[in-house]
Short mmCIF file of C-alpha atoms in Angstrom, two decimals:
data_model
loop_
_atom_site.label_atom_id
_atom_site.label_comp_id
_atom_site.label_asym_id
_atom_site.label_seq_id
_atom_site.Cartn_x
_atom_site.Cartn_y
_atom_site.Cartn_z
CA UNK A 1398 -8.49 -16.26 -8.35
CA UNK A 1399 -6.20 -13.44 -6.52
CA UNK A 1400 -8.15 -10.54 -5.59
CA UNK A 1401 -7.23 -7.25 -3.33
CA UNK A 1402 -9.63 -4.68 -2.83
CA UNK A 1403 -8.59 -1.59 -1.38
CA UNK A 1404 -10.64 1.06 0.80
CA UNK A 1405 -10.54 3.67 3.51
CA UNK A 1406 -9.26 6.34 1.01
CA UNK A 1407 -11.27 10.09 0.81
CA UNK A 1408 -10.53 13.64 1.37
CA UNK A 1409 -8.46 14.88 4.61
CA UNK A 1410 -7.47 18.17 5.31
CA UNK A 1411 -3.27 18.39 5.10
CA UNK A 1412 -2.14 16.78 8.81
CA UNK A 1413 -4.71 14.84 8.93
CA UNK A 1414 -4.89 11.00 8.97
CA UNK A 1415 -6.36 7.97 7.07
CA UNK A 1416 -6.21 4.07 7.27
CA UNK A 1417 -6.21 2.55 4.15
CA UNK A 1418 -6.82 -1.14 3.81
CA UNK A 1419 -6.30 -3.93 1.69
CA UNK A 1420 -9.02 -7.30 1.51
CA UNK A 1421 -6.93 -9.81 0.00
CA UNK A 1422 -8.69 -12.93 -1.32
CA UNK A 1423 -7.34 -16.46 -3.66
CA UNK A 1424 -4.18 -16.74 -1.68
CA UNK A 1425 -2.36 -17.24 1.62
CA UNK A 1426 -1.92 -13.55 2.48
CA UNK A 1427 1.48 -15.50 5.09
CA UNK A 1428 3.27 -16.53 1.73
CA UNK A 1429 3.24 -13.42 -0.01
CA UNK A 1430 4.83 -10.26 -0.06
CA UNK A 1431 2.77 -7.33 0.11
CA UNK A 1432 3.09 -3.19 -0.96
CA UNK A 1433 1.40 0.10 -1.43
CA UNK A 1434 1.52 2.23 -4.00
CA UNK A 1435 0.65 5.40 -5.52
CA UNK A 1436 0.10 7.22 -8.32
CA UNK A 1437 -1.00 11.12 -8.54
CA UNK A 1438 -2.18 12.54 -12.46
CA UNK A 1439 0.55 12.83 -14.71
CA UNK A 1440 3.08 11.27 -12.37
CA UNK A 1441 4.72 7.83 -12.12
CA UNK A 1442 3.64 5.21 -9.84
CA UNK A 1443 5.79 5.36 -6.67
CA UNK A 1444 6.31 2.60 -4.02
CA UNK A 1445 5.28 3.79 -0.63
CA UNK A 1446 5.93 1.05 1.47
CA UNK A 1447 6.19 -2.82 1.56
CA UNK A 1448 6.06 -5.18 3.55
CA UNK A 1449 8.29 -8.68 3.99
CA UNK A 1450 6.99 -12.28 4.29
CA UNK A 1451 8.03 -12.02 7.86
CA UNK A 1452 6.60 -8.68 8.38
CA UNK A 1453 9.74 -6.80 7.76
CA UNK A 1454 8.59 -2.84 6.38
CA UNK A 1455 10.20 -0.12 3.68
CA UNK A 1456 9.20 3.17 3.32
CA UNK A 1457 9.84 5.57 0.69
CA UNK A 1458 11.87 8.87 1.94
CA UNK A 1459 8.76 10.73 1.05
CA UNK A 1460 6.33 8.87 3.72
CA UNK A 1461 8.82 7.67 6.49
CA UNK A 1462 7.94 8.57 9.91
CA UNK A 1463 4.10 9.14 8.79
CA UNK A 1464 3.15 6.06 7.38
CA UNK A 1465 2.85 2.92 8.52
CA UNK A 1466 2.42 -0.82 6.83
CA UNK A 1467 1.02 -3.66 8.96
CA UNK A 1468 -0.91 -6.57 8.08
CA UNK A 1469 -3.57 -8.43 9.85
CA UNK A 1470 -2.41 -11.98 8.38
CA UNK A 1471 -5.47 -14.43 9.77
CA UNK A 1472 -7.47 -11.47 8.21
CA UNK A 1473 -5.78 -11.57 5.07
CA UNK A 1474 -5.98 -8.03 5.01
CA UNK A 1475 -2.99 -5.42 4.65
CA UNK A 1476 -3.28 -2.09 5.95
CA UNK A 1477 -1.30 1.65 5.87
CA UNK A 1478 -2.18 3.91 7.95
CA UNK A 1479 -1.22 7.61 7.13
CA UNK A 1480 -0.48 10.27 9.44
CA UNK A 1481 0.21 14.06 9.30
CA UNK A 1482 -0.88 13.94 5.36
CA UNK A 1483 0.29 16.59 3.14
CA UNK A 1484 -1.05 17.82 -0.15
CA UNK A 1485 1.63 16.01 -1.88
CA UNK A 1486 0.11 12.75 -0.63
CA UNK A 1487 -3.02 13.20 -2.91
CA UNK A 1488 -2.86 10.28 -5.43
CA UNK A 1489 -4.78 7.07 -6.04
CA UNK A 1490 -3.12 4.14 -3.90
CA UNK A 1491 -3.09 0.54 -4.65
CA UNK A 1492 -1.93 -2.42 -2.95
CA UNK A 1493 -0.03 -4.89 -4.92
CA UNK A 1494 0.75 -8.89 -3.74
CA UNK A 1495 3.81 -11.50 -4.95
CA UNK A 1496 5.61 -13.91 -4.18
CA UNK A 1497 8.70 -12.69 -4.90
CA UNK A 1498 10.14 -9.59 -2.97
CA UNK A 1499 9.96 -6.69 -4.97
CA UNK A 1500 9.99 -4.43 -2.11
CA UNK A 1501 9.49 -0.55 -3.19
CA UNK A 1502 9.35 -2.13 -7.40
CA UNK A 1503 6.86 -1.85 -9.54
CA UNK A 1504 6.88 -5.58 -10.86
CA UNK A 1505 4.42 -7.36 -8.47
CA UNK A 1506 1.99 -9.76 -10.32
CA UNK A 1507 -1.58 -8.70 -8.80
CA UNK A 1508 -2.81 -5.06 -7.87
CA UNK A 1509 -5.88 -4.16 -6.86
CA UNK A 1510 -8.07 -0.85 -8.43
CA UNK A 1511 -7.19 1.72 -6.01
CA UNK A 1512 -8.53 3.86 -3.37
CA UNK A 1513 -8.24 7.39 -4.13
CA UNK A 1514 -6.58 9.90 -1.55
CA UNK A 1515 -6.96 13.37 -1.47
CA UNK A 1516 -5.47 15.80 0.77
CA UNK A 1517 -6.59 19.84 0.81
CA UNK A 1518 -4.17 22.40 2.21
#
């Protein structure tokens, strides 16, 4: 059974920094692609950055140059870690896992609950 759990999210003050991670569990983390996403109240979910089978990252335009994807793959876990947040950051984030490469898209197969993220100007 596929599982990802996600923690490390809370309340930062705007420039401030968080690591989010991402316990995966009922696969080989190696054979899957991996992403984050968010999604703040009466918006869309947006991709945020994704990761490749071999470890090649997106970012949206939005978090480039602040965030950054990496995976510990013997760990099975996936990881963003989130510099210089802004207010506009503030959103729940969940990690989502496939097989297929659906980058920055919203059509991975398993997603985990969420971590929530809030950032206070």
């Amino acid at each position: 059974q596929v599982q990802l759990v996600e923690s490390g999210g809370g309340s930062v003050q705007s420039g401030g920094s968080l690591r989010l991670s991402c316990a995966a569990s009922g696969f080989t983390h190696s054979n899957y692609y991996m992403g984050w996403f968010r999604q703040a109240p009466g918006k869309e979910r947006e991709g945020v950055a994704s990761i490749g089978m071999y470890g090649t990252p997106r970012y949206a335009n939005s978090v480039m140059g602040r965030f950054t994807i990496s995976q510990d793959k013997a760990a099975n876990t996936l990881y963003l870690q989130m510099n210089s947040l802004k207010p506009e950051d503030t959103a729940m984030y969940s990690c989502a896992a496939d097989q297929l490469p659906y980058g920055l898209g919203p059509s991975y197969k398993y997603w985990g609950q969420g971590t929530q993220v809030t950032v206070s100007s």
